[in-house]
XYZ file of C-alpha atoms in Angstrom:
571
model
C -20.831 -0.319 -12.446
C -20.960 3.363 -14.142
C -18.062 4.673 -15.359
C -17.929 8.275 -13.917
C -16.466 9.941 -16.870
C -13.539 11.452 -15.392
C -9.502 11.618 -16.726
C -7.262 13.430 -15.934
C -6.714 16.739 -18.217
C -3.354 15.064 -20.563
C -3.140 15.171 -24.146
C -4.843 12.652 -26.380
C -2.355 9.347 -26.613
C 0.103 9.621 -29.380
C 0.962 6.053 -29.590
C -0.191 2.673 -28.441
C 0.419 -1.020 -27.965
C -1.718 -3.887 -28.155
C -1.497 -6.679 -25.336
C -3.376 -9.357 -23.622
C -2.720 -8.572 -20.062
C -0.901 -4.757 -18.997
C 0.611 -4.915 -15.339
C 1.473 -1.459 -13.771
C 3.931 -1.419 -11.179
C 6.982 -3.526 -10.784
C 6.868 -4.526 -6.551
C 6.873 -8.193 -5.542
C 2.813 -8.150 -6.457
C 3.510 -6.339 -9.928
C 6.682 -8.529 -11.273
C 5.209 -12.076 -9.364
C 2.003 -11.380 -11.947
C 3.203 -10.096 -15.175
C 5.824 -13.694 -14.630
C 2.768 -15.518 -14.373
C 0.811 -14.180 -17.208
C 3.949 -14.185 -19.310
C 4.068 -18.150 -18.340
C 0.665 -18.873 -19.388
C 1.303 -17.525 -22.649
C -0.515 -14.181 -22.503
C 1.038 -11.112 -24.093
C 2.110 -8.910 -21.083
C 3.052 -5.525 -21.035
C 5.014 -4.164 -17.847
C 4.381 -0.714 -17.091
C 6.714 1.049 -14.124
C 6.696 4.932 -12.740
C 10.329 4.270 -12.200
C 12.645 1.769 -13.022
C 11.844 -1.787 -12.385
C 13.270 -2.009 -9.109
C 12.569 1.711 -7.532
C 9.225 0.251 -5.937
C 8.425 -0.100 -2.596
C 9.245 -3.756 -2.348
C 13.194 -3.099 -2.251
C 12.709 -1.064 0.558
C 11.216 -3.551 2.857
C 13.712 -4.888 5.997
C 11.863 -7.005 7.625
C 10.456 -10.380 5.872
C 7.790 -12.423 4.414
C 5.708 -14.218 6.640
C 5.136 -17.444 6.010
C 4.394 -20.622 8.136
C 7.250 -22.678 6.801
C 8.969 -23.590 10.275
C 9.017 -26.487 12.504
C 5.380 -26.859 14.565
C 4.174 -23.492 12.807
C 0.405 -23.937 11.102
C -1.463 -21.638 8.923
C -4.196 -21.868 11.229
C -1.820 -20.358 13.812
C -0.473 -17.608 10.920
C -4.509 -17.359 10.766
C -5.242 -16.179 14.125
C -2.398 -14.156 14.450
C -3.642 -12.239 11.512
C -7.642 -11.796 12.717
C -5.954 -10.959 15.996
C -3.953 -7.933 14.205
C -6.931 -6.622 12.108
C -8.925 -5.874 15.057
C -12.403 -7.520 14.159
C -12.056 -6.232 10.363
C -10.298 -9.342 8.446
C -11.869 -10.950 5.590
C -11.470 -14.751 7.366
C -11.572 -16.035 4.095
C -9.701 -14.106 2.548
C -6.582 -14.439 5.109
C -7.148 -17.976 4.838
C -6.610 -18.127 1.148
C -3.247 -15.743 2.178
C -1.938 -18.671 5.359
C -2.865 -21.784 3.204
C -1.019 -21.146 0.269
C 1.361 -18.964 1.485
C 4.187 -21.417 2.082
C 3.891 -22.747 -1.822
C 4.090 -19.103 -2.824
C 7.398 -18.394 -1.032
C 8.565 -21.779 -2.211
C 7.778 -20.448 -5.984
C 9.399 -17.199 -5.184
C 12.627 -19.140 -3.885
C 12.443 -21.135 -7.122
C 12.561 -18.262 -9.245
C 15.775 -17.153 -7.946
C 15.367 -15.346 -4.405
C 17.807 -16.228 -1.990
C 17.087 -16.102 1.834
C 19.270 -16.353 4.795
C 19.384 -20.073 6.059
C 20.702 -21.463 9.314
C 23.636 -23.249 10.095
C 21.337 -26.712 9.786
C 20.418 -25.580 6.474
C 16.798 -24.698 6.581
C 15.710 -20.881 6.318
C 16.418 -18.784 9.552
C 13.267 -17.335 10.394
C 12.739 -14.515 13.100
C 9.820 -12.620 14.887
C 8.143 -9.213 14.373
C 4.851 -7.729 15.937
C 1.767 -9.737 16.749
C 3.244 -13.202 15.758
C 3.382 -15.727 18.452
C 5.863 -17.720 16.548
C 9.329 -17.301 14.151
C 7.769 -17.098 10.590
C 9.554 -14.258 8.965
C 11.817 -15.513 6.178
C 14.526 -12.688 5.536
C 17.403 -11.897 3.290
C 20.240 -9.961 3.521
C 19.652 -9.966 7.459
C 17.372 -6.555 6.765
C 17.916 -6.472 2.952
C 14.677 -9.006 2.182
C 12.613 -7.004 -0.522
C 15.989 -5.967 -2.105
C 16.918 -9.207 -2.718
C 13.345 -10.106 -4.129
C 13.252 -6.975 -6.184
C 16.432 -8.394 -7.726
C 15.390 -11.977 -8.131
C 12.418 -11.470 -9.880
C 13.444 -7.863 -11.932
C 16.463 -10.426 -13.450
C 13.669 -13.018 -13.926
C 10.957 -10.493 -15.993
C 14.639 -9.462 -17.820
C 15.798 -12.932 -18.644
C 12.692 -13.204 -20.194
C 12.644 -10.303 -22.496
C 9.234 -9.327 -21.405
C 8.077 -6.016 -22.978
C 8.342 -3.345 -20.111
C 7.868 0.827 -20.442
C 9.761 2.151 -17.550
C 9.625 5.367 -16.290
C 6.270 5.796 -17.554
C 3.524 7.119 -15.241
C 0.017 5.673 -15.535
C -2.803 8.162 -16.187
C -6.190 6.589 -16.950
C -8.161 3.379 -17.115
C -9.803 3.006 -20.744
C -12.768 1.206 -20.923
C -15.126 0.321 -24.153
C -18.450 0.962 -25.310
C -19.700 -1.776 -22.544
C -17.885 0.005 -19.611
C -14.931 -3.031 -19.700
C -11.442 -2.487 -19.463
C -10.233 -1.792 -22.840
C -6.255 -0.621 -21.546
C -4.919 2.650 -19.850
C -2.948 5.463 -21.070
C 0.186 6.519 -19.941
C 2.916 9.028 -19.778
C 6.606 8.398 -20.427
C 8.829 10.233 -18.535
C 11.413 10.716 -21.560
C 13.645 7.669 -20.472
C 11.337 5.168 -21.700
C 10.483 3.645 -25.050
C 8.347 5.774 -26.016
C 7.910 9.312 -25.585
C 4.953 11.661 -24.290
C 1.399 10.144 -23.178
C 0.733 6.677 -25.127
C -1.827 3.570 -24.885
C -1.473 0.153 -23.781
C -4.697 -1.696 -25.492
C -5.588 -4.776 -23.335
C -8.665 -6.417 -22.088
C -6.971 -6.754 -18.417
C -5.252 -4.558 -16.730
C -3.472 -5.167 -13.152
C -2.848 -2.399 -10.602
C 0.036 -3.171 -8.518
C 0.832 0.195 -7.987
C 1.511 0.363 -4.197
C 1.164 2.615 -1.427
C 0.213 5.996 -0.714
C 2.716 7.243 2.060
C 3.059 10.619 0.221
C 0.122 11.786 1.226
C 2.228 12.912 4.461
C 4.876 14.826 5.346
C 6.295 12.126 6.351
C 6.986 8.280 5.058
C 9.038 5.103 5.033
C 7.344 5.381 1.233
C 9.531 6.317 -1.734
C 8.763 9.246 -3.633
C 6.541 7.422 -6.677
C 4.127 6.137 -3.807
C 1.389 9.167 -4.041
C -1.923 7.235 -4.795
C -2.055 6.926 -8.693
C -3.298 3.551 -8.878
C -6.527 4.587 -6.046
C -7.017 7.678 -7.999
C -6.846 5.657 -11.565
C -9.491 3.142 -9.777
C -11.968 6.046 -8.727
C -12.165 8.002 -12.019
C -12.509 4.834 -13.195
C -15.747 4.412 -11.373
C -14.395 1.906 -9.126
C -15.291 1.252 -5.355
C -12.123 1.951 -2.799
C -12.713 0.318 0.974
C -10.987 1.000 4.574
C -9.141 3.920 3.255
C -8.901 5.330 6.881
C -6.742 2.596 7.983
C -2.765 3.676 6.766
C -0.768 2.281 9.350
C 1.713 4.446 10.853
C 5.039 2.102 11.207
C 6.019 2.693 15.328
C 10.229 2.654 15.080
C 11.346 5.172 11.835
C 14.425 6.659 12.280
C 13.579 10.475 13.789
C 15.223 13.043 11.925
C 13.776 16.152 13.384
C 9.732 17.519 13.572
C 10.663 19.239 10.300
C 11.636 16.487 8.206
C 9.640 15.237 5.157
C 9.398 12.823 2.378
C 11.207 9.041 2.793
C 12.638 8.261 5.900
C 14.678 5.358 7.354
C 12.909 2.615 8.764
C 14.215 0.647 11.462
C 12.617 -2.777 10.808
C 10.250 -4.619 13.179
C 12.867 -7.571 13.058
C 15.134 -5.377 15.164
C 12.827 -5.701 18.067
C 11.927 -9.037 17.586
C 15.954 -9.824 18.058
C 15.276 -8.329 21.423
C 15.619 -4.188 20.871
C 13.625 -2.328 23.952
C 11.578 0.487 23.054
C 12.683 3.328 26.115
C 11.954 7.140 26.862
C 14.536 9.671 27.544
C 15.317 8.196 31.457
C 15.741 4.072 29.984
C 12.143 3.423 31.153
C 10.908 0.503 28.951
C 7.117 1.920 28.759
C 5.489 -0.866 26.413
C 6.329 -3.830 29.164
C 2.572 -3.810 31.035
C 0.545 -2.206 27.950
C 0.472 -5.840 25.925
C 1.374 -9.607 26.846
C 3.764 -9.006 23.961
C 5.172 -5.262 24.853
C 7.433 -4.079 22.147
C 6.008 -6.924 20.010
C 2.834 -5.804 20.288
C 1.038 -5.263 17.206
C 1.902 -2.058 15.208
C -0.917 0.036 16.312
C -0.595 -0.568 19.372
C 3.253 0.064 19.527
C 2.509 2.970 18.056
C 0.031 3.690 20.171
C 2.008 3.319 23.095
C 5.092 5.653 21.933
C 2.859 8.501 20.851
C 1.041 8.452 24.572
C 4.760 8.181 26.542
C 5.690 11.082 23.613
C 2.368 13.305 24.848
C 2.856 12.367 28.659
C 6.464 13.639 28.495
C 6.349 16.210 25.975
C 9.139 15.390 23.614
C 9.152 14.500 20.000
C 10.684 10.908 19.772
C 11.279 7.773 21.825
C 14.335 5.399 21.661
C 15.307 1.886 20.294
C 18.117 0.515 22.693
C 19.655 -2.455 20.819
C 23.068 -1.831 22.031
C 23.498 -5.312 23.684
C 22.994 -6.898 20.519
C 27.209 -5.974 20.206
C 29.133 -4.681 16.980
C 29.107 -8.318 15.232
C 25.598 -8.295 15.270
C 24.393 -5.206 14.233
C 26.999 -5.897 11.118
C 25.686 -8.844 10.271
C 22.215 -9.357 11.209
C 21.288 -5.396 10.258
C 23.865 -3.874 8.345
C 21.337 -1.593 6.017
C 19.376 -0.303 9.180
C 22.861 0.414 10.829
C 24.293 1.924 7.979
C 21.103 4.488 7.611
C 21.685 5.139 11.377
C 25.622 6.125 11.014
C 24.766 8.012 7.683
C 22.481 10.315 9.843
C 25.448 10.379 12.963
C 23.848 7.435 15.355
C 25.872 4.452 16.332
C 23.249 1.679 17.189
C 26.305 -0.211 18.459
C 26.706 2.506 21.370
C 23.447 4.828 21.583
C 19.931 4.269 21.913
C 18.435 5.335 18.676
C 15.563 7.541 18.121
C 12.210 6.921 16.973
C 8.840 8.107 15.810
C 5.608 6.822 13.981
C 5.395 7.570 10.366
C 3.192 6.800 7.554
C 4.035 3.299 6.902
C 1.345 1.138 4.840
C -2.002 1.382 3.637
C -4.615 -1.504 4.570
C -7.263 0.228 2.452
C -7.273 0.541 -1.429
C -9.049 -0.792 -4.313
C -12.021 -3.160 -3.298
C -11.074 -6.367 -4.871
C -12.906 -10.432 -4.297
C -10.626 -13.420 -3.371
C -9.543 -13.518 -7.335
C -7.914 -9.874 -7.355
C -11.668 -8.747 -9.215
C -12.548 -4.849 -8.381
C -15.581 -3.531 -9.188
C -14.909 -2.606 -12.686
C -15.250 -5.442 -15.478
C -11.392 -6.035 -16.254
C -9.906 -4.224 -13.815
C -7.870 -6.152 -10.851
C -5.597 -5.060 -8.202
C -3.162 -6.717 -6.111
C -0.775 -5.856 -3.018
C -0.497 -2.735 -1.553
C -3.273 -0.612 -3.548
C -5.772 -3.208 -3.144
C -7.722 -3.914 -0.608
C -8.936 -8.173 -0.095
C -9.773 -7.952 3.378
C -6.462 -9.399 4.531
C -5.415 -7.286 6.893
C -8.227 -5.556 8.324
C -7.854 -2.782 10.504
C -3.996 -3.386 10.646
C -1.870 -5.338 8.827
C 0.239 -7.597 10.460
C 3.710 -7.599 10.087
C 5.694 -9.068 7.147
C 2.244 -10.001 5.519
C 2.471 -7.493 2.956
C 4.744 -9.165 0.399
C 2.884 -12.242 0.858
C -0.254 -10.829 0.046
C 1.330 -9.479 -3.037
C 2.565 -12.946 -4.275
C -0.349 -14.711 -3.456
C -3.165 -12.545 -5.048
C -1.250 -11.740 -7.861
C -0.919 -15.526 -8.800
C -5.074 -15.656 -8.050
C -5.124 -13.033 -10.703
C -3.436 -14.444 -12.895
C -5.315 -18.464 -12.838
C -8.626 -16.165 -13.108
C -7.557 -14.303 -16.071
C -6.393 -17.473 -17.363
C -8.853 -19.778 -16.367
C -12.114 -17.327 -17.449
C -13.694 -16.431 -20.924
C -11.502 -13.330 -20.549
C -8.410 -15.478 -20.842
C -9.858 -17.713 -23.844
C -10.962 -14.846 -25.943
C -7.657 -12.320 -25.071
C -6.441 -12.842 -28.412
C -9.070 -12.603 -30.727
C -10.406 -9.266 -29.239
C -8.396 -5.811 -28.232
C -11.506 -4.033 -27.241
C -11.737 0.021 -29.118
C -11.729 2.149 -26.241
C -14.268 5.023 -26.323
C -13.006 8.092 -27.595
C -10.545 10.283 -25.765
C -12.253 13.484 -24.311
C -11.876 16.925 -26.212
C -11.918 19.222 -23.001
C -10.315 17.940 -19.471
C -12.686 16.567 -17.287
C -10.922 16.796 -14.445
C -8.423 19.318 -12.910
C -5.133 19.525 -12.175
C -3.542 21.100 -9.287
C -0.340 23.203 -8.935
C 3.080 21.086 -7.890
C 3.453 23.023 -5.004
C -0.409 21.447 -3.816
C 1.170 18.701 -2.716
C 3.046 20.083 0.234
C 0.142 21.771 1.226
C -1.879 18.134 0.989
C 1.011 16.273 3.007
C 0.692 19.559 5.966
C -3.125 19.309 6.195
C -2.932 15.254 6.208
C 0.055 15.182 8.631
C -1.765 17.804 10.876
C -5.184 16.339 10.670
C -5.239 13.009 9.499
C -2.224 11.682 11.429
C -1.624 9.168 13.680
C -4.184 10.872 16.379
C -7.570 12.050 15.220
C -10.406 13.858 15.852
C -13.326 15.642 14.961
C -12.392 18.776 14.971
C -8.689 17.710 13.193
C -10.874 15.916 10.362
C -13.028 18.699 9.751
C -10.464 21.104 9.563
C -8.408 18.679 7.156
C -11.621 18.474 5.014
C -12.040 21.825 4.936
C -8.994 22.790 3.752
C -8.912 19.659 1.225
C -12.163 20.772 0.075
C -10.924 24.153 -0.764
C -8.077 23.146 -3.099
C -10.445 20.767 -5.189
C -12.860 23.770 -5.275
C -10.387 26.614 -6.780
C -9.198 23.907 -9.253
C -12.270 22.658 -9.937
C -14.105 26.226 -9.923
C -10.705 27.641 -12.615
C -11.579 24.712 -14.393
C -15.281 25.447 -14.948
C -15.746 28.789 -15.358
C -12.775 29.388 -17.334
C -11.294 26.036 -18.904
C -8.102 26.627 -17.072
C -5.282 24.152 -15.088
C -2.514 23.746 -14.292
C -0.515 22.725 -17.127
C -0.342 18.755 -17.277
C 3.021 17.345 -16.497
C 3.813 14.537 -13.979
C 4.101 16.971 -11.048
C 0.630 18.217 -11.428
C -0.914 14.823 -12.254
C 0.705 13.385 -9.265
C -0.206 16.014 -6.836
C -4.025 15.831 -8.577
C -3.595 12.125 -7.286
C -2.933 12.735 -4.054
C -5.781 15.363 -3.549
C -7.811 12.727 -4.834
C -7.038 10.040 -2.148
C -6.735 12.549 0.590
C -9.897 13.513 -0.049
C -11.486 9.775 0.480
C -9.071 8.957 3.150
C -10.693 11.757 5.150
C -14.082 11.170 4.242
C -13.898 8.001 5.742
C -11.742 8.689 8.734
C -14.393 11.107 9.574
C -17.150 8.889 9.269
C -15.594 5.755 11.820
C -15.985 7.209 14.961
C -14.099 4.928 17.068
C -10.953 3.877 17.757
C -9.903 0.470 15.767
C -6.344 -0.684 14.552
C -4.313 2.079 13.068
C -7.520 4.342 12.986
C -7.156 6.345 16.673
C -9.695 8.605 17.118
C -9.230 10.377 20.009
C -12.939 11.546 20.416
C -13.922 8.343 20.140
C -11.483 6.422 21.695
C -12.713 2.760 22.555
C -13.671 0.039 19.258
C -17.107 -0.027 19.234
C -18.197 -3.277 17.575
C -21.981 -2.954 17.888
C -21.762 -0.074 14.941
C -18.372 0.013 13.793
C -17.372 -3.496 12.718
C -18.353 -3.135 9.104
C -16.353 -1.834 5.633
C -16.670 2.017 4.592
C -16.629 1.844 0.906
C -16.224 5.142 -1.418
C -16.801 6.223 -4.736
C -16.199 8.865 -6.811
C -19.464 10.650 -8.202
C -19.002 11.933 -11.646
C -19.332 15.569 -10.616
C -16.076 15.088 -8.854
C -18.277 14.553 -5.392
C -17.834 11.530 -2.949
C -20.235 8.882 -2.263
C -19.862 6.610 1.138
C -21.195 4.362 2.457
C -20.828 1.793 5.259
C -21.650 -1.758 5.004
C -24.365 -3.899 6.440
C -21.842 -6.016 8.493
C -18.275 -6.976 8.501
C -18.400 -9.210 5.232
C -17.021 -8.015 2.227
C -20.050 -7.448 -0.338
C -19.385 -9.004 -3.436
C -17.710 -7.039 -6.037
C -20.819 -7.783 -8.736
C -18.075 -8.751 -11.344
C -19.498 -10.164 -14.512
C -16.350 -11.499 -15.994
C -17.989 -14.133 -17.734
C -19.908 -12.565 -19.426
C -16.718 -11.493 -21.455
C-alpha cells in the first residue's frame, strides 16, 4: 500500500491527544467499538461530526435482524441474505454476520437497549423485505435505532470515555512506514477543543456512515456526505461496490423539488401488511415477486419507478389504512407523526411514496476482521464495505453488521501485536504539508454534485446519464484542481468546503464504477444494460485514488473478495 500523498488543504493541527485506539463516528458500529476497546483496557478516543447521538443509527425505524425466534436458523438468515445481494455476497463474510448475530443483539440488550417484547414475554419480532421469516427485533414500534442510540450513548457516558463532539474528521496520519499514526480533525467550536487538532493513535476506526448526501435527496441526515470514503482514498486506501447505494422504495414524497433528509416510512410498515398502490388502488407489485411488496428493496423499487414511468406521475402510494387508529399509534407512532407533520393521515389516506437514496453497500474494502487496505486503518458499518450485503443489502441487516464487525475489530486490535505494543509506541506522524495538496471546492458545489448525481446517477442509469454525470463531475475537480495549480488558490477551508470536497470525491468513484458495470444487478439498474449478466459481471470493482488526484479501477478476477494484503503483524 502507497500512501497517495493527498490532505485536504486545512491548517497545520494546533493541538493533539495521544490514544491507543481513536473511533470516529458515534452510530451503533462507532459507540458498540469504542465500548469494546474501552473494556479491554485500551485508551479510546471518541470522535463525532455531531453530537453523540445525531448519527444515522437514531434514525433507523425498522429493526435489527437477527435469528433469535422460534424455528428461525442462521443458515436460513444466510440464504435470505445471498438471495438479497444478487450473486455479490461475501458467503463468508455473511456467515460470520448470521452466526454470531444473535450473541451480538444479546450483548447489545445487556448493555441497556430495550426492545418491544410480546405479551408471552419474549421479543416481538416482525418482517421486512426479502426475509422469509419474523427476525426483526424493534423498539419503540418504529423508534429501534433511537432507542439504541440512547442505550449505548448513556453507556460510552457512564463511562466517562474521552469523546470530541462536534468535531469533523479531516485526514488519516500515517508514519514514516505508511501505518496509521492518528487523524486530524476539526472542531466545530462546541467541542473541547477548538480549530483543527490531532488524535495520535496507532488504530484508528471509521464508523463514519453513509453517503446519502451525495443526492438531492435522502433518508440520510445532513453529516452523512462521504468523509470517512474520502478520508480512506487520500489515504491511499482501496474503496469496493461503490455503485451499489440502495435507493429505499417507500420515503415519504414531498414534492419533485424537495431535497436533503426526508421521512422514511419503514419497511416494517409493509411487512404489518401495508399495500403498495398507484393512483386507481391497483396493487402493482402482487405478480412481479413471490413476495410482492416484500420483495427485496431493489426490486420494490424497481417496481414503483416502472408503474411511476408507465403512468407518468411522480409518486406511488402506501395504503395502510386498515391497520385502524390504535395501530398506527402504537405500532408506528414516529412514521405517523412525520406523515401528519407534512398534512397526511395514514389512519384515513393512502400515503405517498418515492425511492430515495437510502444506504450504501459499497465503502471502504475491509477483511472479515474490519482490516482495510491501509496498515492500521479499519472500518466498520455503513462506510465499510465486508461483502455482507452484496449488491443489496437486505433489510434490517445494517445495524447488525455494525455490531458485529465492530466487536471483530476490536478482538483483532486486541488480540494482535498492534494491541500488545499500543502503549509503548504513539507512532510520529510524518510532517504536515506546507502547501495544500488537494483542493477545496466552493459550498455552493455541493448542490450542484447532489443535481448531477440525482440526474445521472439515480435510481435508473445509463450510458449516456453516466457520461454526462462524469462530465460534469469532472469539470468541477478540474477548475478546482486547475485554481489550485496554477495559482495556489481554494476555496477557503471551513467545514462547508471540506465537506462538499468530500462529496466530489465519492461522486466521482461512485460514477466511475457505475459506469464501468454494465448490467443490471441489485440496486445498480442500468437501463442500457438491463438483465445481470453473471458470465462478466459477478466480480468486485475496486477504486483507488492515484496521487495526481486521478482514479484507478479495476474489476476483480471473480466474485471473491481479494485479500486486503494487511501486514498487521508485522506491527
Amino acid at each position: 500500500m502507497t500512501s497517495t500523498g493527498i490532505r485536504l488543504h486545512a491548517p497545520a493541527p494546533g493541538w493533539n491527544i495521544d490514544a491507543d485506539v481513536v473511533v470516529v463516528g458515534s452510530g451503533v458500529a462507532g459507540l458498540t467499538a469504542a465500548l469494546r476497546c474501552e473494556a479491554a483496557g485500551l485508551r479510546t478516543v471518541v470522535v463525532t461530526k455531531a453530537r453523540l447521538d445525531d448519527g444515522s443509527t437514531r434514525w433507523a425505524q425498522g429493526g435489527i435482524a437477527a435469528a433469535l425466534g422460534e424455528g428461525d436458523t442462521p443458515e436460513q438468515h444466510l440464504d435470505d441474505t445471498l438471495v438479497a445481494g444478487a450473486g455479490l455476497c461475501d458467503e463468508d463474510a455473511v456467515r460470520i454476520l448470521v452466526t454470531e448475530g444473535p450473541d451480538a443483539v444479546r450483548r447489545l440488550i445487556a448493555t441497556g437497549a430495550h426492545f418491544d417484547e410480546s405479551e408471552e414475554g419474549g421479543l416481538e419480532l416482525t418482517r421486512e423485505g426479502g426475509h422469509h421469516r419474523r427476525r426483526i427485533a424493534h423498539a419503540g414500534g418504529d423508534a429501534t435505532g433511537a432507542e439504541i442510540s440512547r442505550a449505548l450513548v448513556e453507556a460510552v457516558r457512564a463511562r466517562g470515555m474521552r469523546t470530541i463532539e462536534n468535531a469533523l474528521v479531516l485526514d488519516l496520519l500515517t508514519d514514516a512506514d505508511g501505518r496509521t499514526a492518528g487523524v486530524t480533525l476539526h472542531v466545530m467550536g462546541e467541542g473541547q477543543h477548538d480549530g483543527v487538532g490531532a488524535v495520535h493513535a496507532p488504530a484508528v476506526v471509521l464508523a463514519t456512515g453513509g453517503m446519502g448526501q451525495v443526492f438531492s435527496a435522502t433518508t440520510n441526515p445532513s453529516v452523512s456526505t462521504g468523509d470517512g470514503v474520502a478520508l480512506a482514498l487520500r489515504a491511499g486506501a482501496e474503496v469496493s461496490d461503490l455503485e451499489f447505494v440502495q435507493f429505499h422504495p417507500t420515503v415519504l414524497f414531498l414534492g419533485a423539488d424537495a431535497e436533503g433528509q426526508q421521512p422514511l416510512v419503514s419497511e416494517a410498515v409493509r411487512g404489518e401488511g401495508a399495500h403498495l398502490v398507484d393512483a386507481d388502488g391497483v396493487r402493482f407489485m402482487v405478480g412481479q415477486h413471490e413476495l410482492a411488496e416484500l420483495a427485496p428493496r431493489d426490486i420494490v423499487a424497481k417496481g414503483i419507478m416502472r408503474r411511476m414511468q408507465e403512468q407518468d406521475v411522480e409518486h406511488m402510494f402506501l395504503d395502510a389504512r386498515h391497520f385502524g387508529a390504535a395501530m398506527w399509534e402504537h405500532r408506528f407512532p414516529t412514521i405517523l407523526a412525520a406523515c401528519r407533520a407534512h398534512g397526511i393521515d395514514p389512519v384515513t389516506e393512502p400515503v405517498p411514496v418515492a425511492p430515495a437514496a437510502h444506504y450504501a453497500s459499497g465503502g471502504v474494502r475491509t477483511d472479515s476482521h474490519g482490516r482495510t487496505t491501509v496498515p492500521g486503518l479499519y472500518a466498520c458499518g455503513e462506510v465499510a464495505c465486508t461483502g455482507v450485503h452484496g449488491a443489496n443489502r437486505l433489510a434490517s441487516n445494517s445495524l447488525l453488521e455494525g455490531l458485529v464487525y465492530a466487536e471483530r475489530i476490536v478482538a483483532d486490535i486486541a488480540a494482535s501485536r498492534v494491541g500488545e505494543a499500543l502503549h509503548a509506541r504513539v507512532p510520529a506522524p510524518v510532517e504536515h504539508p506546507e502547501k495544500p495538496a488537494h483542493p477545496l471546492l466552493a459550498p455552493e458545489a455541493r448542490f450542484s454534485i447532489q443535481r448531477v448525481m440525482t440526474d445521472g446517477a439515480g435510481v435508473l442509469r445509463s450510458a449516456v446519464s453516466l457520461e454526462k454525470a462524469a462530465d460534469q463531475l469532472q469539470r468541477l475537480h478540474a477548475e478546482a484542481r486547475d485554481a489550485l495549480d496554477e495559482n495556489g488558490k481554494t476555496a477557503e477551508p471551513g467545514v462547508d468546503t471540506w465537506e462538499a470536497t468530500n462529496l466530489l470525491c465519492v461522486a466521482r468513484v461512485l460514477v466511475a464504477a457505475a459506469r464501468q458495470r454494465e448490467e443490471t444487478r441489485g440496486c445498480h439498474w442500468r437501463e442500457d444494460h438491463a438483465d445481470r449478466d453473471d458470465a462478466n459481471w459477478r466480480r468486485h470493482i475496486v477504486v483507488r485514488l492515484n496521487p495526481d488526484r486521478t482514479l484507478a479501477v479495476h474489476t476483480t478476477d471473480t466474485a471473491d473478495f481479494p485479500p486486503t494484503r494487511q501486514h498487521h503483524q508485522e506491527q
